Tab-separated table of C-alpha atoms and ligand atoms in Angstrom:
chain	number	residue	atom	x	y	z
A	1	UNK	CA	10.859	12.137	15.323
A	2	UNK	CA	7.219	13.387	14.843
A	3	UNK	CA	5.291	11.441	16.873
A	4	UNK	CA	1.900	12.149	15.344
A	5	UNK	CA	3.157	10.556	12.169
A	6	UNK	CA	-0.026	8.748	10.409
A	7	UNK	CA	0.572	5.452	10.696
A	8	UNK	CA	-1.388	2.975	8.138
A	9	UNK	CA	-0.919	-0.944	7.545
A	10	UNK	CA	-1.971	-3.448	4.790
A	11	UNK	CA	-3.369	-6.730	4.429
A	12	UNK	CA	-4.492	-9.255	2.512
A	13	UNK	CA	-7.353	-11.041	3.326
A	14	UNK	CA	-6.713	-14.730	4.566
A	15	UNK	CA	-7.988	-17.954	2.304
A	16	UNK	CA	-7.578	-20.509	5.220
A	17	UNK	CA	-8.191	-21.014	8.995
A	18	UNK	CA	-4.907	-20.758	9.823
A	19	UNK	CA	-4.192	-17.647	7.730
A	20	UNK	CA	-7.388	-15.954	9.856
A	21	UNK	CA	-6.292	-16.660	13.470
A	22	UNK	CA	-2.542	-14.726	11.905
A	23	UNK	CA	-4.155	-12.022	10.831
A	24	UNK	CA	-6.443	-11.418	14.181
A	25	UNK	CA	-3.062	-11.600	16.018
A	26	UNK	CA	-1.396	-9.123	13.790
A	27	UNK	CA	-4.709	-6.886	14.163
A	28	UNK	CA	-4.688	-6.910	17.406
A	29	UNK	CA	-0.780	-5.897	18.012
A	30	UNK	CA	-0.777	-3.492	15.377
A	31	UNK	CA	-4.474	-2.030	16.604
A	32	UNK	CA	-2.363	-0.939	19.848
A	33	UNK	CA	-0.449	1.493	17.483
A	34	UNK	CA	-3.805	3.840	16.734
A	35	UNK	CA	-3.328	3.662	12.851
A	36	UNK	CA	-5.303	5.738	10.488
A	37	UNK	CA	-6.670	2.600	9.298
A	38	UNK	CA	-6.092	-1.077	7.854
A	39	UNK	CA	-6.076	-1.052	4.414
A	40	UNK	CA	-7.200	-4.547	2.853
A	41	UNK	CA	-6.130	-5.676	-0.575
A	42	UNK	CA	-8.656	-7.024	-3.417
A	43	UNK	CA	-7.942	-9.549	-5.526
A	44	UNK	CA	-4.201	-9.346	-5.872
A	45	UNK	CA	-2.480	-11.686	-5.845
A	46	UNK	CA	-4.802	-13.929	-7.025
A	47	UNK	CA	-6.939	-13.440	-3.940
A	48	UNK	CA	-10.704	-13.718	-3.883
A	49	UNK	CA	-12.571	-10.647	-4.096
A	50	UNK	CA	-15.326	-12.090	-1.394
A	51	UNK	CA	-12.451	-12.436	1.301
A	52	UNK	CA	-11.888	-9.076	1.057
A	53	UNK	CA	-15.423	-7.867	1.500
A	54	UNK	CA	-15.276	-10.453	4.722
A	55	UNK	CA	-11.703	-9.397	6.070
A	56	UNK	CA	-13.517	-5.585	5.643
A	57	UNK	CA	-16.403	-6.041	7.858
A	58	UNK	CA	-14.660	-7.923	10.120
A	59	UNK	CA	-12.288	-5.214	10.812
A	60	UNK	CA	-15.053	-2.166	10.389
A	61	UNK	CA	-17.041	-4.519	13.079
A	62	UNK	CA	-14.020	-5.137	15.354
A	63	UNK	CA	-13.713	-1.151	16.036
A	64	UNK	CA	-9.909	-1.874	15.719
A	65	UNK	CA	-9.312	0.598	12.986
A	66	UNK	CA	-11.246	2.073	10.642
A	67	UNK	CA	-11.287	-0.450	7.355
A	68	UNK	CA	-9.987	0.808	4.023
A	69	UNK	CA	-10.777	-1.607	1.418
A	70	UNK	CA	-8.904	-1.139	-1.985
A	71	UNK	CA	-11.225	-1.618	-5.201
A	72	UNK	CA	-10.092	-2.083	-8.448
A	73	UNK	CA	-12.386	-1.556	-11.638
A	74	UNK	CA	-10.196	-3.686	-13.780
A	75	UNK	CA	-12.531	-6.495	-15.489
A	76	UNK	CA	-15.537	-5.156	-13.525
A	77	UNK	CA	-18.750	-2.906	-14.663
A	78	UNK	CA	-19.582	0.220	-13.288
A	79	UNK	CA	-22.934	-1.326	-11.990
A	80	UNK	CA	-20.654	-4.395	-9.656
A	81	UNK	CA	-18.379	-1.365	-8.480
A	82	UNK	CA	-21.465	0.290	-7.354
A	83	UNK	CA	-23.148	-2.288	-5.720
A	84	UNK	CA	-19.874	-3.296	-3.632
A	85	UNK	CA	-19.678	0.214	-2.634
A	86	UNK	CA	-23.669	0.353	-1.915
A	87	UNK	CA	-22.637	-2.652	0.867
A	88	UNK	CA	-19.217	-0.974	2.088
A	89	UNK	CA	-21.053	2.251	2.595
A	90	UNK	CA	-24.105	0.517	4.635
A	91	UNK	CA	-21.157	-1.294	6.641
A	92	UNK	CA	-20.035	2.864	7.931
A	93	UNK	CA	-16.814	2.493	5.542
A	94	UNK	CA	-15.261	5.821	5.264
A	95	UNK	CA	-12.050	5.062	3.317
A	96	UNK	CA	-11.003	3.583	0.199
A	97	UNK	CA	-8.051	2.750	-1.783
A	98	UNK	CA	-8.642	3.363	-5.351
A	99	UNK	CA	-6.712	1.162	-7.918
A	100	UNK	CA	-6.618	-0.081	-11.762
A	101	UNK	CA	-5.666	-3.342	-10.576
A	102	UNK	CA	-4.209	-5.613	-12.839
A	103	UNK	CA	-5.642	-7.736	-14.925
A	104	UNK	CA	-5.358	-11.828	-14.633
A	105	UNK	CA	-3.790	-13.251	-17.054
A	106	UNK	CA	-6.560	-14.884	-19.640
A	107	UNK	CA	-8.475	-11.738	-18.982
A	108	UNK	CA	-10.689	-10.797	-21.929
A	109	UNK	CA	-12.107	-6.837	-21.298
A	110	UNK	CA	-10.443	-4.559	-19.157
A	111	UNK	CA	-13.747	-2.934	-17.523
A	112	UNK	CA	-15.453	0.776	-18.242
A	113	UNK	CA	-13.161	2.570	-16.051
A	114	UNK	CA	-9.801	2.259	-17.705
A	115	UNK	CA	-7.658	3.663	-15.148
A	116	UNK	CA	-7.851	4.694	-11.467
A	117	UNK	CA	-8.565	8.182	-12.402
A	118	UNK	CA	-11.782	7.013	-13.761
A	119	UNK	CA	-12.821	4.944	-10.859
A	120	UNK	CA	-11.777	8.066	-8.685
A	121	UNK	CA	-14.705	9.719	-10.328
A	122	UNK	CA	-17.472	7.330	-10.276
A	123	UNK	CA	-17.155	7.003	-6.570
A	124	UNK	CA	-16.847	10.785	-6.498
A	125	UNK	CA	-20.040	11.321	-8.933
A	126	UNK	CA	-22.029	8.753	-7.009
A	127	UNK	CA	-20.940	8.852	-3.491
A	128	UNK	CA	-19.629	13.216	-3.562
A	129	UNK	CA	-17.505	13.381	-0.112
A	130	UNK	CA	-18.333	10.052	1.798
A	131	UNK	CA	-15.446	8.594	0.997
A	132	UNK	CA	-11.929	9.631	2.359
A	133	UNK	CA	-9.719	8.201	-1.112
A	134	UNK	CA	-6.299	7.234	-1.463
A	135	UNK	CA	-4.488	6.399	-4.666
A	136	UNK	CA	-1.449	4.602	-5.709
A	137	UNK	CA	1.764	6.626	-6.452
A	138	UNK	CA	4.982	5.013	-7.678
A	139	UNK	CA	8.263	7.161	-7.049
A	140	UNK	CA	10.309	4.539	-9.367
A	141	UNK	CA	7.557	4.703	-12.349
A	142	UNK	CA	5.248	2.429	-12.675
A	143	UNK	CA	6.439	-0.200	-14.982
A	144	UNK	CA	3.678	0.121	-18.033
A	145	UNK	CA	4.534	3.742	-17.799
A	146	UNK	CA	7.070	4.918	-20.838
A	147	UNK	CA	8.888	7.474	-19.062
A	148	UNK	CA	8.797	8.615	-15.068
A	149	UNK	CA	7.290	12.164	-16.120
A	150	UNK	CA	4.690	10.351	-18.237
A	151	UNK	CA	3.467	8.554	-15.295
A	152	UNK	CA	3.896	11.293	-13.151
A	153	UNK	CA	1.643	13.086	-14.958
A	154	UNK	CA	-1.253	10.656	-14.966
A	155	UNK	CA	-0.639	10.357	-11.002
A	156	UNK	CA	-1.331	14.393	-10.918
A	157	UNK	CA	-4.388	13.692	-13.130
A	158	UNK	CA	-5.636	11.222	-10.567
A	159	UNK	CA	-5.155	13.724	-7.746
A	160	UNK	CA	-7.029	15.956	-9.259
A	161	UNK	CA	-9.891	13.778	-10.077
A	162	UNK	CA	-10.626	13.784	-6.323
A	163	UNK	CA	-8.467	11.772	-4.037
A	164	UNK	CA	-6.977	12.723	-0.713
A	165	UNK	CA	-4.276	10.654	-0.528
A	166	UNK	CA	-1.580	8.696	-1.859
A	167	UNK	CA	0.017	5.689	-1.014
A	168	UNK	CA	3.380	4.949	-2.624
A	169	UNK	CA	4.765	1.414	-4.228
A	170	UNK	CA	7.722	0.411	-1.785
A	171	UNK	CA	10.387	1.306	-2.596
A	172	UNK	CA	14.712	1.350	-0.715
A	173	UNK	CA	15.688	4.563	-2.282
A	174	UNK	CA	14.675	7.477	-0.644
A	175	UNK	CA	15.639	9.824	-3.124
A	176	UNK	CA	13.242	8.337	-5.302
A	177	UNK	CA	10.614	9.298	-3.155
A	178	UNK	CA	11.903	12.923	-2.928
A	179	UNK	CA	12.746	13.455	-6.630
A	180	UNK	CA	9.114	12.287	-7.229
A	181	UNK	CA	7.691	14.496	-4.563
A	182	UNK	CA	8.853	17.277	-6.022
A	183	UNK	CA	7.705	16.871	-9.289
A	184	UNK	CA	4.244	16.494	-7.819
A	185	UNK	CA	4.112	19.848	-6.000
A	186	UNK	CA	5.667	21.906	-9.475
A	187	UNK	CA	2.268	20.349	-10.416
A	188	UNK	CA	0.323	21.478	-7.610
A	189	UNK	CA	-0.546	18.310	-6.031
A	190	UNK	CA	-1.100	19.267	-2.369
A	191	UNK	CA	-2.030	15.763	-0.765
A	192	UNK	CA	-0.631	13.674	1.230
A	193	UNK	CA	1.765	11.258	-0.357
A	194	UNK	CA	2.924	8.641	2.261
A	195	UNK	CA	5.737	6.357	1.464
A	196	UNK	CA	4.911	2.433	1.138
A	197	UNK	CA	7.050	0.455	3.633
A	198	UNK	CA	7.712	-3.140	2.966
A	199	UNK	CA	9.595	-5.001	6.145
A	200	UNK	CA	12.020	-7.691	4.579
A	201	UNK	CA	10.881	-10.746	5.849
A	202	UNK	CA	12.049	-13.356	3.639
A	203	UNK	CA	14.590	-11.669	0.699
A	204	UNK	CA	13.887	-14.774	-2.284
A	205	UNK	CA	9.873	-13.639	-1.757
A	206	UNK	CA	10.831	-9.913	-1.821
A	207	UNK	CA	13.015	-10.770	-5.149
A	208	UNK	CA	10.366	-12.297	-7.320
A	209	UNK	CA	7.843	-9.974	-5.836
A	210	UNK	CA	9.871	-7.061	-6.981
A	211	UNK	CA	10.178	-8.215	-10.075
A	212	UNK	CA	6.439	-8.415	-10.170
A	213	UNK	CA	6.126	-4.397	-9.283
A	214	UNK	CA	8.761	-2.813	-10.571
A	215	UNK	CA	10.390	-1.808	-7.562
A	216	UNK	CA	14.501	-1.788	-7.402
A	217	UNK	CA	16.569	-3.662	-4.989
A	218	UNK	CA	19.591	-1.409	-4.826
A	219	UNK	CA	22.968	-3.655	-5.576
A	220	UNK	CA	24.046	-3.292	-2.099
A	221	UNK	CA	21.260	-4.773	-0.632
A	222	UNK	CA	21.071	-7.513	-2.968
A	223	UNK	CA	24.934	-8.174	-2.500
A	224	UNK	CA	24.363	-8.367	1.329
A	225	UNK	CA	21.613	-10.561	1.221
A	226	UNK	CA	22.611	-13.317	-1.372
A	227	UNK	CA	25.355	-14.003	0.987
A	228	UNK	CA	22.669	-15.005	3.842
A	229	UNK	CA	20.465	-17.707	1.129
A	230	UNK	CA	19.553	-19.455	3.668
A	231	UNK	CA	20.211	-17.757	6.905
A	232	UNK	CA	16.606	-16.022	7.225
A	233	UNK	CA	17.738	-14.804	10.584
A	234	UNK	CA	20.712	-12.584	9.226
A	235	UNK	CA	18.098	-11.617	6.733
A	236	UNK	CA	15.722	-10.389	8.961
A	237	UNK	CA	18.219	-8.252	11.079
A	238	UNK	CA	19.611	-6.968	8.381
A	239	UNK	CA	16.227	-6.170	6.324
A	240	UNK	CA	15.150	-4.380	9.747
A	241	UNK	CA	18.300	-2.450	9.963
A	242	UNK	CA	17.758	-0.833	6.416
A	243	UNK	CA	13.993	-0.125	6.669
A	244	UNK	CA	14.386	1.589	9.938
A	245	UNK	CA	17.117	3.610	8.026
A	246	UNK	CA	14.879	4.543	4.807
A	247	UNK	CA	12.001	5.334	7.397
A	248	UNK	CA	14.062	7.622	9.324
A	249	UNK	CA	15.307	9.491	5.971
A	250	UNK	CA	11.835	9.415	5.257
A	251	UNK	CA	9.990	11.053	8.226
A	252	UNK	CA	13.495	13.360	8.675
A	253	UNK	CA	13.231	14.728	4.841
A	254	UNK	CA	9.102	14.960	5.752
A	255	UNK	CA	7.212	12.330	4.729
A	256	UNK	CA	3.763	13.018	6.775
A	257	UNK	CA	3.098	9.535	7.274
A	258	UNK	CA	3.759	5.534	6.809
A	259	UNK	CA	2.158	2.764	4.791
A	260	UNK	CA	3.464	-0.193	6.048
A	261	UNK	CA	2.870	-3.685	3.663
A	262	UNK	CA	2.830	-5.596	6.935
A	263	UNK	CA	2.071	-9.254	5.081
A	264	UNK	CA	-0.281	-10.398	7.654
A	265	UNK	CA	2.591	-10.058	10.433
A	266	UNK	CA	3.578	-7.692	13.318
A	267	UNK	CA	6.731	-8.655	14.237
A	268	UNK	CA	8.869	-6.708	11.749
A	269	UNK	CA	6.564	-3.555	11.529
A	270	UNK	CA	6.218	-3.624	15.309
A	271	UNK	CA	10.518	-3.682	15.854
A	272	UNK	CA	10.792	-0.940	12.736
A	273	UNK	CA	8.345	0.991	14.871
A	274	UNK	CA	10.190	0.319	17.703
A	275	UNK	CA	13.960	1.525	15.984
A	276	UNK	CA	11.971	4.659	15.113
A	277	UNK	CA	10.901	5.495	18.660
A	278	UNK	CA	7.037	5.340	17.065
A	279	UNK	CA	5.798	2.635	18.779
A	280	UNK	CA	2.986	2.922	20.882
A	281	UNK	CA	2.775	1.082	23.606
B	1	FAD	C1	-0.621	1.075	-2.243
B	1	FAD	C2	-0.937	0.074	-3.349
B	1	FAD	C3	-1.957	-0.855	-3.149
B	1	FAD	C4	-2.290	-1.771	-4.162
B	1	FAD	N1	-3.312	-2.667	-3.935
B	1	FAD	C5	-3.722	-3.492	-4.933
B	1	FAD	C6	-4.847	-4.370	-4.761
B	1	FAD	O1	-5.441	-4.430	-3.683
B	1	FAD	N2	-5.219	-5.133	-5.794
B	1	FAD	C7	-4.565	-5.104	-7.017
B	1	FAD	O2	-4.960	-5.833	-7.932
B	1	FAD	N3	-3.497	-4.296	-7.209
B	1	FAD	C8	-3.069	-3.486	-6.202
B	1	FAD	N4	-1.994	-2.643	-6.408
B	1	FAD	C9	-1.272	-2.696	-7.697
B	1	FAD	C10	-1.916	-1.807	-8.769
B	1	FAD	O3	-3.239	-2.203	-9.018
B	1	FAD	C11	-1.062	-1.938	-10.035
B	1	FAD	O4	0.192	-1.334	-9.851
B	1	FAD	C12	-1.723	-1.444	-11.321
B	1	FAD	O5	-0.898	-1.870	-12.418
B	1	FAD	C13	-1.852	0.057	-11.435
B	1	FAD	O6	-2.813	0.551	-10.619
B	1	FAD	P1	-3.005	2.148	-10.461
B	1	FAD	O7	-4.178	2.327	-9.600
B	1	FAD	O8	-1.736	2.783	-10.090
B	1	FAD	O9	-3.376	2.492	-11.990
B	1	FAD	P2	-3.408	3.836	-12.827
B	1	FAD	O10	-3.298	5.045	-11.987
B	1	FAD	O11	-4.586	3.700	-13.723
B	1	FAD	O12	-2.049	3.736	-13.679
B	1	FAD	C14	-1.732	2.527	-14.371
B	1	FAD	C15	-0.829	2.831	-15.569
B	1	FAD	O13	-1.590	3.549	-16.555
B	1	FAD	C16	-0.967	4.783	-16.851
B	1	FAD	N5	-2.066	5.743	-17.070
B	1	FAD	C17	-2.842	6.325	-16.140
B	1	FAD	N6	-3.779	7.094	-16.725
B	1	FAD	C18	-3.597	6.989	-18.056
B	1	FAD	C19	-4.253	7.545	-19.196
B	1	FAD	N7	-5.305	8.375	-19.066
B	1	FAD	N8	-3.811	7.213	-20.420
B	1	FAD	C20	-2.745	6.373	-20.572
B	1	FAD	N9	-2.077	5.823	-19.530
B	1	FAD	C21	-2.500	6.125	-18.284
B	1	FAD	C22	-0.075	5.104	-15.669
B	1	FAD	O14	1.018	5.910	-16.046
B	1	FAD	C23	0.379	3.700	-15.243
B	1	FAD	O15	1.455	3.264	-16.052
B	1	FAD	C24	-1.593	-1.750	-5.399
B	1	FAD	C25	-0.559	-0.825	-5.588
B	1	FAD	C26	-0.221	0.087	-4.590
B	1	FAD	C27	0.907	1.059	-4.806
């Protein structure tokens, strides 16, 4: 197993007290396995887009790991995407994930940058190199997309409009990831693409959030699961079992590096780490 794998995780920045004190816990474990950085989400989820600016500087300031907020330009001007970047720039932020977001339900305009490509290059045309940039990728199509080379040929677009990196929607099929690979280098995308890990903590949560995002729960899995409704512990064995598998297929068929969807928690990451013989400490 390569063990200079990069190594990223994701947040979401905590609304409560409680949800805070979680999160510095998780930091801190996860901190111990030198990631490439902590990426923090904005405003999915219905999460507020001042959390995230907090949850930033609190990480940038912690020296933990380098902070990578994610911006989205849906429903916001060119001028507000500016200024935010004006403040993560002063704040020594290096790296960004650049998203469309999507937009709230009840949501009247859909901003001046209409996809991520766009937003790709304002910060590019305003900011030049400062900012290291990864992008979304989605191996099983992204679901507004009408056909998988359609969307695959936006994603190359968006590559090419200046980012460094991409950071896949989860996904239990690693063939998927593959197929789409592939299709990305015939187009002569040379970046990093690193697969998007999400640990199954809780399968009901992972059902209705996969519904969400378009990504498939093979049969099998689903089958296996149901049988466990309320048996979380099963559940969790069994979800760590299968995304130590994927991961290994993964780094094995050369995926360069992780993205892990941690959820605000360690343990799960931490013991898929741990099956992979990554973990590092
Ligand atoms: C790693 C990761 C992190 C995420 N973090 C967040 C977050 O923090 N906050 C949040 O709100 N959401 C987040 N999302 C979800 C994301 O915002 C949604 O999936 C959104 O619907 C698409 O964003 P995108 O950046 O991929 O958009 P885009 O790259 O703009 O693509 C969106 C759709 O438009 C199509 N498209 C692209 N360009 C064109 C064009 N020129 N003409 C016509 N169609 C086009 C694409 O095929 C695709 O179907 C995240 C997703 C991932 C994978």
């Amino acid at each position: 197993m390569n063990p200079n794998i990069a190594l990223s995780y994701e947040f979401f920045p905590p609304r409560t007290e409680a949800g805070r004190l979680k999160l510095a816990d998780t930091r801190r474990v996860l901190a111990r396995q030198r990631p490439n950085f902590f990426s923090v989400t904005f405003g999915a989820g219905g999460s507020t887009r001042d959390n995230t600016l907090e949850t930033v500087l609190d990480i940038q300031q912690s020296g933990e790991a380098p902070a990578a907020p994610h911006l989205t330009c849906v429903g916001a001007s060119n001028d507000e995407i500016l200024e935010l970047l004006g403040k993560y720039r002063e704040a020594g932020i290096r790296n960004l994930v650049v998203l469309r977001g999507d937009p709230p339900s009840g949501l009247v305009g859909m901003g001046e940058c209409k996809h991520a490509a766009d937003l790709v290059r304002l910060v590019r045309e305003h900011h030049g190199d400062h900012f290291h940039i990864a992008v979304a990728a989605y191996p099983e199509c992204h679901p507004d997309a009408s056909s998988l080379l359609a969307d695959v040929d936006y994603f190359v677009d968006k590559m090419k409009a200046g980012a460094d990196l991409a950071l896949t929607q989860y996904f239990f099929n690693a063939d998927a990831y593959f197929h789409f690979l592939d299709r990305c280098r015939e187009r002569g995308v040379d970046q990093p693409i690193h697969p998007g890990i999400m640990p199954i903590a809780n399968f009901a949560n992972l059902r209705r959030f996969s519904k969400q995002c378009g990504a498939e729960i093979p049969r099998w899995i689903r089958k296996t699961m149901n049988a466990w409704q309320d048996d979380l512990e099963s559940q969790r064995e069994f979800g760590i079992e299968v995304v130590s598998h994927l991961c290994e297929q993964l780094i094995d068929g050369g995926a360069p590096g992780l993205h892990f969807y941690t959820m605000n928690q360690s343990g799960l990451t931490l013991q898929v780490l741990r099956n992979l013989g990554l973990a590092r400490d």
